[in-house]
mmCIF file of C-alpha atoms in Angstrom:
data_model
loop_
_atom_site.group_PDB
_atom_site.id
_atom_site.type_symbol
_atom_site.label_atom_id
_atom_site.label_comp_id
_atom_site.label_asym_id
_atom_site.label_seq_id
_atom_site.Cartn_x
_atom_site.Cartn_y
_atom_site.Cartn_z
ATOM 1 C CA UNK M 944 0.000 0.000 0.000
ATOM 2 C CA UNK M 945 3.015 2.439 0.365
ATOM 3 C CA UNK M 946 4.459 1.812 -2.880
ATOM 4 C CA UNK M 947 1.570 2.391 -4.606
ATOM 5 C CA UNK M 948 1.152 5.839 -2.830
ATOM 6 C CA UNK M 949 3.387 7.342 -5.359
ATOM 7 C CA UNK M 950 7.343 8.026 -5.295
ATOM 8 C CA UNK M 951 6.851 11.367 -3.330
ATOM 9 C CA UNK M 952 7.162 10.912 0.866
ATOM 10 C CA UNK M 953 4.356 13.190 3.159
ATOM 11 C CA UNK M 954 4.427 13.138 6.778
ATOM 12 C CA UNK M 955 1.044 10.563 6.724
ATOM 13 C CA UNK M 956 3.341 8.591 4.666
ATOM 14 C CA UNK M 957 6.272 8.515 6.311
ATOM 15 C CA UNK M 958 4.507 8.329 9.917
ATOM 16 C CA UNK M 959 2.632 4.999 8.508
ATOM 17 C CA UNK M 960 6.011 3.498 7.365
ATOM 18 C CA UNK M 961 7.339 4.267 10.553
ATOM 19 C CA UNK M 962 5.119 2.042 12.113
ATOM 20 C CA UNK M 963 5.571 -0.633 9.801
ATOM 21 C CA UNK M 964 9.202 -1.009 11.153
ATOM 22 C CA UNK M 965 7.990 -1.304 14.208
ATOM 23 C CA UNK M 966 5.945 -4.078 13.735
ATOM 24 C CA UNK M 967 8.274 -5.753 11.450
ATOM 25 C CA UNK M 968 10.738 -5.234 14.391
ATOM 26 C CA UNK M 969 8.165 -6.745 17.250
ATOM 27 C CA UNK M 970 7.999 -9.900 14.690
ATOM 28 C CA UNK M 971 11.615 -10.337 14.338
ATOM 29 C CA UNK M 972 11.983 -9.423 17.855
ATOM 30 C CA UNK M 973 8.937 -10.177 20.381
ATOM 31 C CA UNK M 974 10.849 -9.967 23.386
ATOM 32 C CA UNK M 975 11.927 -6.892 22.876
ATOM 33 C CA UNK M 976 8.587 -5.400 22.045
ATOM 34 C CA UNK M 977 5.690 -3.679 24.320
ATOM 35 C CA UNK M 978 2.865 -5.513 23.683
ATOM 36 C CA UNK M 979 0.405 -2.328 25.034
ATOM 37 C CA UNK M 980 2.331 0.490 23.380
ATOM 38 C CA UNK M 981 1.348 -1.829 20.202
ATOM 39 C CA UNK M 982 -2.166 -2.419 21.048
ATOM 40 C CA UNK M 983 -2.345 1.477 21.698
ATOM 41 C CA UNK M 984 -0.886 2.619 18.092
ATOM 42 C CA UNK M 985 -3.276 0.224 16.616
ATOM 43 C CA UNK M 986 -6.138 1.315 18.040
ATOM 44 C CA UNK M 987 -5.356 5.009 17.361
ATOM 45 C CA UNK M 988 -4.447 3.636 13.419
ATOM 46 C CA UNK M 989 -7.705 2.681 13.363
ATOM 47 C CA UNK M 990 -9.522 5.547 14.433
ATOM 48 C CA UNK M 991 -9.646 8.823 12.692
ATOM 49 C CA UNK M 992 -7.485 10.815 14.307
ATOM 50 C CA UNK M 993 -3.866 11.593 13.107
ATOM 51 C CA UNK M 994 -1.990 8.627 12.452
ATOM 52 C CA UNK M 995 0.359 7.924 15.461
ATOM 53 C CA UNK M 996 4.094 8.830 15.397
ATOM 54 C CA UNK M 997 5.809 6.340 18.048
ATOM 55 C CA UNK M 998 8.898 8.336 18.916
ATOM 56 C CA UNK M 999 7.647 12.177 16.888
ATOM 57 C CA UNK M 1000 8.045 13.782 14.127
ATOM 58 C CA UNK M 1001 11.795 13.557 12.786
ATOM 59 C CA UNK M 1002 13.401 10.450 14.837
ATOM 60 C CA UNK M 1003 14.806 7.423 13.828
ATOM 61 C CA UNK M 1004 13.405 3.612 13.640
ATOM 62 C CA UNK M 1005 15.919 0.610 13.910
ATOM 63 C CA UNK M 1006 18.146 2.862 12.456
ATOM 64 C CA UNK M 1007 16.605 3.664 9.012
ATOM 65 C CA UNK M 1008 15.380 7.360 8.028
ATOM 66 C CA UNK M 1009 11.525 7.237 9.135
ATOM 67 C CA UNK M 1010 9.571 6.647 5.493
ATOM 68 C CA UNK M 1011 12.499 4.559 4.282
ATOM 69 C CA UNK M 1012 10.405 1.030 4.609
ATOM 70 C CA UNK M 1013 7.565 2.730 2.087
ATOM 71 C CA UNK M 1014 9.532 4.515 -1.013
ATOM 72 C CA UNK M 1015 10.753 2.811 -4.007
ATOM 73 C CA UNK M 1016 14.292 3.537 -5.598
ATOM 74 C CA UNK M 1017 12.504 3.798 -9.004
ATOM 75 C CA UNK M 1018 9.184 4.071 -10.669
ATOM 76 C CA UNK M 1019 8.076 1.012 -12.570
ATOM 77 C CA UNK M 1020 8.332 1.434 -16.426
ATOM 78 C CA UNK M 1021 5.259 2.132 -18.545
ATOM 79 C CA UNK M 1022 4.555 -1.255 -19.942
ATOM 80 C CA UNK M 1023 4.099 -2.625 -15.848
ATOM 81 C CA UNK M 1024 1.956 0.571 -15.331
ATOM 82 C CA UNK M 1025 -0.234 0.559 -17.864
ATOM 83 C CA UNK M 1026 0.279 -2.765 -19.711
ATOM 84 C CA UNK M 1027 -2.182 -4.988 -17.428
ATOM 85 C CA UNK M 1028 -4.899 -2.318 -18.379
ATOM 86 C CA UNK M 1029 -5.281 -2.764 -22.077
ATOM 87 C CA UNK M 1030 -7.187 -6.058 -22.175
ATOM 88 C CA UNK M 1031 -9.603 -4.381 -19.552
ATOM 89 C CA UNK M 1032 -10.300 -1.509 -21.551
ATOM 90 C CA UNK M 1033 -10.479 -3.781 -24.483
ATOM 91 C CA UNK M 1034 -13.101 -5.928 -22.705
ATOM 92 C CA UNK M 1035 -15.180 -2.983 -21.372
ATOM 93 C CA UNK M 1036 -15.638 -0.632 -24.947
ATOM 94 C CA UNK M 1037 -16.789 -3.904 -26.440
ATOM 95 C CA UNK M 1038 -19.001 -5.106 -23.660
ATOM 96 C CA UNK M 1039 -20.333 -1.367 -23.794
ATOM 97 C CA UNK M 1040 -20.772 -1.626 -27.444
ATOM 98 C CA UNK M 1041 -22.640 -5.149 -27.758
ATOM 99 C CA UNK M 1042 -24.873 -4.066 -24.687
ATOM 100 C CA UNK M 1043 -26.341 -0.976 -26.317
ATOM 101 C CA UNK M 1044 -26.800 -2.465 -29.829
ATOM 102 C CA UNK M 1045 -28.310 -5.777 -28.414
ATOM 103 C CA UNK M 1046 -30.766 -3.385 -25.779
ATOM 104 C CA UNK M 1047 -31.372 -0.772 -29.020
ATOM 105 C CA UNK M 1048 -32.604 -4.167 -30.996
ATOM 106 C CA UNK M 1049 -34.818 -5.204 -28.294
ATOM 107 C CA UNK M 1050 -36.519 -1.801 -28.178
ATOM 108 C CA UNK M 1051 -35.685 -1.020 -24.480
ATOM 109 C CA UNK M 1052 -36.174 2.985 -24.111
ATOM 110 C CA UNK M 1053 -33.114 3.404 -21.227
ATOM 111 C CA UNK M 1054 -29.946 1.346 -23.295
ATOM 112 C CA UNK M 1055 -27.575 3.227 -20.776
ATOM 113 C CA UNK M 1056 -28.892 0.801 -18.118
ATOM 114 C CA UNK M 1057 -26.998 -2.179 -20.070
ATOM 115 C CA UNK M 1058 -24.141 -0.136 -20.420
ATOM 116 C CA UNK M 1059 -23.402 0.526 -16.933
ATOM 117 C CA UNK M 1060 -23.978 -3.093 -16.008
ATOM 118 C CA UNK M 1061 -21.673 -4.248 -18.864
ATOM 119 C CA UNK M 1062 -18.695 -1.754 -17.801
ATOM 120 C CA UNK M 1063 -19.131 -2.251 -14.100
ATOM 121 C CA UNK M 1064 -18.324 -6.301 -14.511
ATOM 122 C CA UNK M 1065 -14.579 -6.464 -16.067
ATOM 123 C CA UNK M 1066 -12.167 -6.937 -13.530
ATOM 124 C CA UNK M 1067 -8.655 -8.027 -13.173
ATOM 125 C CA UNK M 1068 -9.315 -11.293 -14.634
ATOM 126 C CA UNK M 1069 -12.035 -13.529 -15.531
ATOM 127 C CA UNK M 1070 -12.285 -15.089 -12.431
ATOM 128 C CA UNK M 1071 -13.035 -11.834 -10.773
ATOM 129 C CA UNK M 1072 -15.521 -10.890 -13.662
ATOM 130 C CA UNK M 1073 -17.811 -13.706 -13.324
ATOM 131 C CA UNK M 1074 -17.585 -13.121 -9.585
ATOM 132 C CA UNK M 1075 -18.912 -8.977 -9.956
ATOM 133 C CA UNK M 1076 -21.544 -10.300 -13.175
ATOM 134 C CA UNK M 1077 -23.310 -12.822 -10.017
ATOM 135 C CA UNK M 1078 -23.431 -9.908 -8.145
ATOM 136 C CA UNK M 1079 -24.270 -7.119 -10.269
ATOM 137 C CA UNK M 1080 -27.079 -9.408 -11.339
ATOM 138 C CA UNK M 1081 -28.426 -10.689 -8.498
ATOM 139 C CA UNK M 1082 -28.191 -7.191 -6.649
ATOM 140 C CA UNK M 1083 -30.070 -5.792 -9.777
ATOM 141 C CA UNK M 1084 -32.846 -8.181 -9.418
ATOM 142 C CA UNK M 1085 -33.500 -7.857 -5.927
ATOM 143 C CA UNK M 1086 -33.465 -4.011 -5.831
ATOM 144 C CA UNK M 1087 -36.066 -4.540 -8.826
ATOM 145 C CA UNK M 1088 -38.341 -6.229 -6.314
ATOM 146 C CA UNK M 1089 -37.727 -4.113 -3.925
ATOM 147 C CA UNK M 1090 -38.761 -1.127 -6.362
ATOM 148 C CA UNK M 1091 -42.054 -2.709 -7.034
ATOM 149 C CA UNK M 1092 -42.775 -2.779 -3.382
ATOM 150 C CA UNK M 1093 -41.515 0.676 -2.505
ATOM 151 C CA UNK M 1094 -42.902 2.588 -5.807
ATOM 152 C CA UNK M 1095 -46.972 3.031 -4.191
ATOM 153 C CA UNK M 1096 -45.420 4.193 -1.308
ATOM 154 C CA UNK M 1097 -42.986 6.902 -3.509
ATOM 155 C CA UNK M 1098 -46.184 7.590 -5.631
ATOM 156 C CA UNK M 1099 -48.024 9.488 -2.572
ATOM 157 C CA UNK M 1100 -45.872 12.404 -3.228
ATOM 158 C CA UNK M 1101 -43.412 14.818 -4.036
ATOM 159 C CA UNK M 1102 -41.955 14.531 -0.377
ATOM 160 C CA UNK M 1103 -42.192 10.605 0.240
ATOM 161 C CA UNK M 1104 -40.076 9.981 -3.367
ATOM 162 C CA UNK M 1105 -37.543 12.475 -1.922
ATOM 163 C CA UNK M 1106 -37.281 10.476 1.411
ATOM 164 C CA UNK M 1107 -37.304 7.236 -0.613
ATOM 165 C CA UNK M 1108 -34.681 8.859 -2.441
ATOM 166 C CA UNK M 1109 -32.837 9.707 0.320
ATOM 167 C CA UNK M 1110 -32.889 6.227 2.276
ATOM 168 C CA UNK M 1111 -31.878 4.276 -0.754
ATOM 169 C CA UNK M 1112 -29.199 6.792 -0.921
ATOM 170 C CA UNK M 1113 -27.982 6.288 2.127
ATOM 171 C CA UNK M 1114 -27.947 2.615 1.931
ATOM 172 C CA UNK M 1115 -25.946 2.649 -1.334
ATOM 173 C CA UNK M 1116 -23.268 4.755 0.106
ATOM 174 C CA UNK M 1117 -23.276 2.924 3.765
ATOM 175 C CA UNK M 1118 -23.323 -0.854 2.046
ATOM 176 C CA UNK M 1119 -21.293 -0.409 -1.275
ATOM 177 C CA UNK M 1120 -17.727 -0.227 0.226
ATOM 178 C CA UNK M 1121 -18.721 -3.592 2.443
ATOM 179 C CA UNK M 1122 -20.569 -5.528 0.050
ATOM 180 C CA UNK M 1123 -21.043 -4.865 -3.688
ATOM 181 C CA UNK M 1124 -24.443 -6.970 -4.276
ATOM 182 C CA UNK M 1125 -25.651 -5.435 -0.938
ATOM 183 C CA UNK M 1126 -24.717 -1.929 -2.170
ATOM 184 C CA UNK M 1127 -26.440 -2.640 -5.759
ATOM 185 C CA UNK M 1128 -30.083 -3.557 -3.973
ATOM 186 C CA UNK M 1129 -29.807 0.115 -2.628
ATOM 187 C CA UNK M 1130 -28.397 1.591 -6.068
ATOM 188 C CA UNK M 1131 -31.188 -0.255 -8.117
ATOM 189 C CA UNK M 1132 -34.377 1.303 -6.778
ATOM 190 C CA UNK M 1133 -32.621 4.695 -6.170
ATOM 191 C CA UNK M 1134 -31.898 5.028 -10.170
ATOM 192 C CA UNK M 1135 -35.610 3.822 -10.614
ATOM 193 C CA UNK M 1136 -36.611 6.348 -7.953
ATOM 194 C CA UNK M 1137 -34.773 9.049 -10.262
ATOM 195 C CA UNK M 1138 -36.731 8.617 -13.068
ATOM 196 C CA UNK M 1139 -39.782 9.552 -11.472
ATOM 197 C CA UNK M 1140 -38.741 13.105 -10.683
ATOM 198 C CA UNK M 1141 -39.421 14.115 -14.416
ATOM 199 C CA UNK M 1142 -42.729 12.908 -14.191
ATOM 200 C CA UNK M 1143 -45.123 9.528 -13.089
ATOM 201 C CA UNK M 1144 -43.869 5.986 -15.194
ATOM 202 C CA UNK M 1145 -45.000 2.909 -15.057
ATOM 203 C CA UNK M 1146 -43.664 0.474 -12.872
ATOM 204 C CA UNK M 1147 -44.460 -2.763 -14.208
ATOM 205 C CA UNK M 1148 -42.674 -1.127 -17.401
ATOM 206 C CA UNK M 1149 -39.179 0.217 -15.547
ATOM 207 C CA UNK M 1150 -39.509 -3.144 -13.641
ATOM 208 C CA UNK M 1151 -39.608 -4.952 -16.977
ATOM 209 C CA UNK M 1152 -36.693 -2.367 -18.925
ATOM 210 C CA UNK M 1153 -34.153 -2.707 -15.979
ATOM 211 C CA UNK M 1154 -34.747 -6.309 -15.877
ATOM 212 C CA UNK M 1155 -33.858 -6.565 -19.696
ATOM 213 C CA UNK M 1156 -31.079 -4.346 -19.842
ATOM 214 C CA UNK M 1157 -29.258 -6.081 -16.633
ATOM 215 C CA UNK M 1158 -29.154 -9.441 -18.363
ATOM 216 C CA UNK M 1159 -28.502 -7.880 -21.318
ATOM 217 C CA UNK M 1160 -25.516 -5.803 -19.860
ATOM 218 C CA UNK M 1161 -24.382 -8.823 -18.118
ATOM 219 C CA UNK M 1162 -24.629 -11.094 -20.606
ATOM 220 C CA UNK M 1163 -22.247 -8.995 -23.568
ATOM 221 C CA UNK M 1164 -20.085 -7.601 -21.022
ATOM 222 C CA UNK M 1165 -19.401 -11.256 -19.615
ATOM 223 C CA UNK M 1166 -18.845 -12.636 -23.220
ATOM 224 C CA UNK M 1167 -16.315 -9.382 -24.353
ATOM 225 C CA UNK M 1168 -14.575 -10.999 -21.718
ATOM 226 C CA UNK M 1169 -14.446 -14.876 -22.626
ATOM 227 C CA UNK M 1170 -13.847 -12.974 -26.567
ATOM 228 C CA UNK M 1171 -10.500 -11.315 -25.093
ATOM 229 C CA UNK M 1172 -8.132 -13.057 -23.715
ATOM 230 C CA UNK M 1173 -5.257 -11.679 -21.661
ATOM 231 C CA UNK M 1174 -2.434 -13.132 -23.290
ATOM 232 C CA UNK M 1175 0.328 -10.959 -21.806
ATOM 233 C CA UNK M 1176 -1.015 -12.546 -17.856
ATOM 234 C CA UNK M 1177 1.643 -15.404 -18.096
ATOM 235 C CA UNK M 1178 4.277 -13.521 -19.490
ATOM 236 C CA UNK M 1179 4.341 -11.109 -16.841
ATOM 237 C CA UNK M 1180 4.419 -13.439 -14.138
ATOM 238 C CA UNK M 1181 7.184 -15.001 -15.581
ATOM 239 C CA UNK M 1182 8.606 -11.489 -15.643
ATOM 240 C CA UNK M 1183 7.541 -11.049 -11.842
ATOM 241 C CA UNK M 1184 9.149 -14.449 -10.937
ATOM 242 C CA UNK M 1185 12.463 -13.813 -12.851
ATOM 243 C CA UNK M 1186 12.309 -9.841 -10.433
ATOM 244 C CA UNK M 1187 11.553 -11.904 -7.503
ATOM 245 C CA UNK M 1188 14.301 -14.736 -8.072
ATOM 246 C CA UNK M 1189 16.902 -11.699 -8.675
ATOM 247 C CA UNK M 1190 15.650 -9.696 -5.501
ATOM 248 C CA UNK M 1191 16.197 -12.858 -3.571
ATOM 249 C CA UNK M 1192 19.550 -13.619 -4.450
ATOM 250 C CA UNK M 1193 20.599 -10.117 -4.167
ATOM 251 C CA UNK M 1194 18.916 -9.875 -0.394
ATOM 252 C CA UNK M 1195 21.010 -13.147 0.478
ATOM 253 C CA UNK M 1196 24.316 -11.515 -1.173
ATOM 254 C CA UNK M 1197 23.745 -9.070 1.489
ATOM 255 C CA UNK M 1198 23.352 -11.369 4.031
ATOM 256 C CA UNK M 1199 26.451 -13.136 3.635
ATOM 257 C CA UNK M 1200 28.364 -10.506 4.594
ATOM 258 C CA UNK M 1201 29.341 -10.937 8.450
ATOM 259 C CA UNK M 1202 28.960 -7.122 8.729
ATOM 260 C CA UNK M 1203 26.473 -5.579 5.955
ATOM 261 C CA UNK M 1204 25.708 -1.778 6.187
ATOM 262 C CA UNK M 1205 22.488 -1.430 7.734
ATOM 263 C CA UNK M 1206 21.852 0.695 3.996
ATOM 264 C CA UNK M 1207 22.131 -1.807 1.483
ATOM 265 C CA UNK M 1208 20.621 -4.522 3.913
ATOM 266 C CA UNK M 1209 17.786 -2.105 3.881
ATOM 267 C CA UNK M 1210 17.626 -1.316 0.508
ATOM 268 C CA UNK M 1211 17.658 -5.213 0.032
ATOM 269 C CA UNK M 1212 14.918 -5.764 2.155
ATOM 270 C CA UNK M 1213 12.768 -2.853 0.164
ATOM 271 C CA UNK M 1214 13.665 -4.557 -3.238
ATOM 272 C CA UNK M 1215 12.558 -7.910 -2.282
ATOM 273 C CA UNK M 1216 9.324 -6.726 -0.460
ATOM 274 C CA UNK M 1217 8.074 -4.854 -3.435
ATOM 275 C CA UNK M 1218 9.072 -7.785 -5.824
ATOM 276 C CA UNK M 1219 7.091 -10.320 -4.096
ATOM 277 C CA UNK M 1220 3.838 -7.849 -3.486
ATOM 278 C CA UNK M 1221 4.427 -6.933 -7.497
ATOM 279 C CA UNK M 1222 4.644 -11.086 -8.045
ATOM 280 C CA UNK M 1223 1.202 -11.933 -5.977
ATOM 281 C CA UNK M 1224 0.006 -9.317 -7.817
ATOM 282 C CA UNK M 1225 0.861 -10.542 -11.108
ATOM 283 C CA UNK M 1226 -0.543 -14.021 -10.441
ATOM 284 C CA UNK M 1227 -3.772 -13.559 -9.219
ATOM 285 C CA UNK M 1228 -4.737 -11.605 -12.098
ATOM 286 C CA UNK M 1229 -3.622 -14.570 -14.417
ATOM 287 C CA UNK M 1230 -4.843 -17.518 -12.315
ATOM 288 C CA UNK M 1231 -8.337 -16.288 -13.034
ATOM 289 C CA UNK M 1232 -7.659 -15.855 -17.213
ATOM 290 C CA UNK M 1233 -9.419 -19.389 -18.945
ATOM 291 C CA UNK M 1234 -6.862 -18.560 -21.989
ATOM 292 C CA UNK M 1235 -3.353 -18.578 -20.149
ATOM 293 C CA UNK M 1236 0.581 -19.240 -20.582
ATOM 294 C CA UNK M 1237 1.096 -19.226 -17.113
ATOM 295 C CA UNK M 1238 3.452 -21.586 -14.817
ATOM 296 C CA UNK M 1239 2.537 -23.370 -12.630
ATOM 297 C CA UNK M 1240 1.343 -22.495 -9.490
ATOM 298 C CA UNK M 1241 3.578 -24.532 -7.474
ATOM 299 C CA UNK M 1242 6.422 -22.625 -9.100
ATOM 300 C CA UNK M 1243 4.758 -19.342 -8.056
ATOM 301 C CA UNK M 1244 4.331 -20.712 -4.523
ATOM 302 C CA UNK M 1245 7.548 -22.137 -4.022
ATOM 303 C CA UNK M 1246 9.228 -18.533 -5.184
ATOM 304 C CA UNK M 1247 7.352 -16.795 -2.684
ATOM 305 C CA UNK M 1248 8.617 -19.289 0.053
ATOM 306 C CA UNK M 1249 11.672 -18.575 -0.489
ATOM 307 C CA UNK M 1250 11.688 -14.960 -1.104
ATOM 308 C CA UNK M 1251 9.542 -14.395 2.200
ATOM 309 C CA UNK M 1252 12.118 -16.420 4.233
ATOM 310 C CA UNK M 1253 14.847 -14.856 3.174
ATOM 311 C CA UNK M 1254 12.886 -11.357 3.974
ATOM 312 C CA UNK M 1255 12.128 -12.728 7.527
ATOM 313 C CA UNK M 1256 15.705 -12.913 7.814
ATOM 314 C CA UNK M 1257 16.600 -9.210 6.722
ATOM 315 C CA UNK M 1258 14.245 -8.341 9.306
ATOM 316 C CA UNK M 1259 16.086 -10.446 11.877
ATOM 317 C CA UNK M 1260 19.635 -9.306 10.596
ATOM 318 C CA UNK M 1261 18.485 -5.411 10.774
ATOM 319 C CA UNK M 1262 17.244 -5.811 14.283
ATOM 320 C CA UNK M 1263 20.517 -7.528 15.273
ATOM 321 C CA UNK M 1264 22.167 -4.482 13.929
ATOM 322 C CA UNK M 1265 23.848 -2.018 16.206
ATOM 323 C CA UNK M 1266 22.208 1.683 16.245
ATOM 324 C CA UNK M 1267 25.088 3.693 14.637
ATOM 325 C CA UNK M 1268 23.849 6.760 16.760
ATOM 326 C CA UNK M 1269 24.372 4.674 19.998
ATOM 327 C CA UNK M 1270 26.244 1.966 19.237
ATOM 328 C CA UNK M 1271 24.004 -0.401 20.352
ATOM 329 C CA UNK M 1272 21.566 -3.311 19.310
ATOM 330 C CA UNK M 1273 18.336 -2.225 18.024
ATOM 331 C CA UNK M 1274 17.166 -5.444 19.963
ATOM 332 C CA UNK M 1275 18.001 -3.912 23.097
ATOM 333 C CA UNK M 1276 16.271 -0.564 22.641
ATOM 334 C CA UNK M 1277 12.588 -0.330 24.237
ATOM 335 C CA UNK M 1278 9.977 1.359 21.754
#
């Protein structure tokens, strides 16, 4: 989550690094940890308050410069930025396009409702887009139903559509970041709601037009994705494993040395992190493609084995460490 916060540091930024040291610290080293000075920065993390600085602004954490554990040396080139995107884009203009021709054809008078269903399924991988089509669907269909049971209720007048309005409103925006199908059955009557402010309309016919168009949507935007395939999936884990290998090997270079500055063994540490996040990344967004060159999983699993032991033992060499401040081990210093 730090590295993809962008290259530049902020006090936030460098305050929520900080406290990742610390708890990479208390894993390497329990005994030397305070197990209520950690509940207590969690807690506060949690709330909404500032986020917690354990020792203030401008100190030192097991000897690294606070924000260190969060920036990357280097932005990643173009083709890892952007490269993953295409076949989504790809997926979603032709989804878009084969929902509103196929609604048009079937005479439906609101097209834009298949539209939004067909871009809001594509996903990192297909696996992922069949899971948001079951729920776009069956959130749709309920929040129909519950539209025909609300809509004599919204008919009474101006004021109870507003309040209908405004309770489906705030169920959309209080159940969408928890549970997309949940949040949908809220967003389905509101948009039906909507359409009344210009003037009465049928329900039975919006019931019957929203109904269409979600299948409809669901259906093209769910076979634009079977019709592109994400070719480039296994070649970038491949890419992510060969970065991960390399990381690994460099990280244990480091560790050979009876006496490596606390710098490199950091920067080591960084490297590897972000190449096994970038690697997880990279293969859960192929394992769900039906049309893959991909290894095999085992392979993937057995890389991040390794790479995750030898970044326990970073952690364990860092701690071990003396302060160069103090001259003593960051093991025997008390957060």
């Amino acid at each position: 989550a730090l590295l993809a916060a962008g290259i530049r540091p902020s006090v936030t930024r460098r305050a929520l690094a900080d406290l990742v040291v610390r708890a990479e610290t208390a894993l390497a080293a329990p005994a030397g940890a305070d197990p209520t000075r950690l509940r207590t920065w969690s807690r506060a993390l949690r709330g909404t308050g500032a986020v917690p600085r354990p020792d203030g602004p401008g100190t030192d954490v097991a000897g690294a410069r606070p924000g260190a554990a969060g920036e990357r040396t280097a932005p990643p080139p173009p083709r890892d930025r952007f490269g993953p995107l295409v076949p989504i884009v790809v997926r979603t203009a032709l989804g878009c396009a084969l929902a509103g021709f196929a609604s048009l054809a079937l005479g439906i008078g609101r097209p834009y409702w298949a539209l939004v269903t067909a871009a809001a399924l594509h996903q990192a991988g297909l696996t992922r887009t069949w899971s948001r089509t079951v729920q776009r669907v069956v959130g749709n269909l309920a929040g129909v139903l519950l539209f025909a049971a609300v809509a004599p209720v919204a008919h009474l007048g101006p004021l109870a559509l507003v309040l209908c309005c405004l309770l489906f409103s705030f169920g959309a925006e209080a159940l969408i970041g928890r549970n997309y199908w949940l949040g949908t059955v809220c967003v389905t009557p509101l948009a039906l709601l909507v359409t009344e402010f210009a003037g009465h309309q049928r329900t039975g016919d919006l019931v019957t037009e929203r109904t269409v168009d979600t299948l409809v949507g669901a259906l093209a935007g769910f076979a634009a994705a079977l019709a592109v395939t994400n070719r480039s999936a296994g070649d970038r884990v491949l890419r992510r494993l060969g970065a991960a290998d390399r990381a690994r090997e460099g990280a244990e270079r480091v560790l050979a040395d009876p006496r490596p500055a606390p710098a490199a063994l950091e920067s080591a540490r960084r490297d590897l992190a972000a190449a096994l996040a970038d690697l997880r990344t990279a293969a859960d967004a192929a394992a769900g493609e039906w049309w893959r060159r991909t290894p095999a999983q085992e392979r993937v699993a057995l890389a991040e084995q390794a790479g995750h032991r030898t970044l326990a033992a970073t952690v364990r060499r860092r701690v071990l460490l003396p302060d160069p401040g103090t001259g003593t081990h960051t093991e025997d210093v008390r957060p």
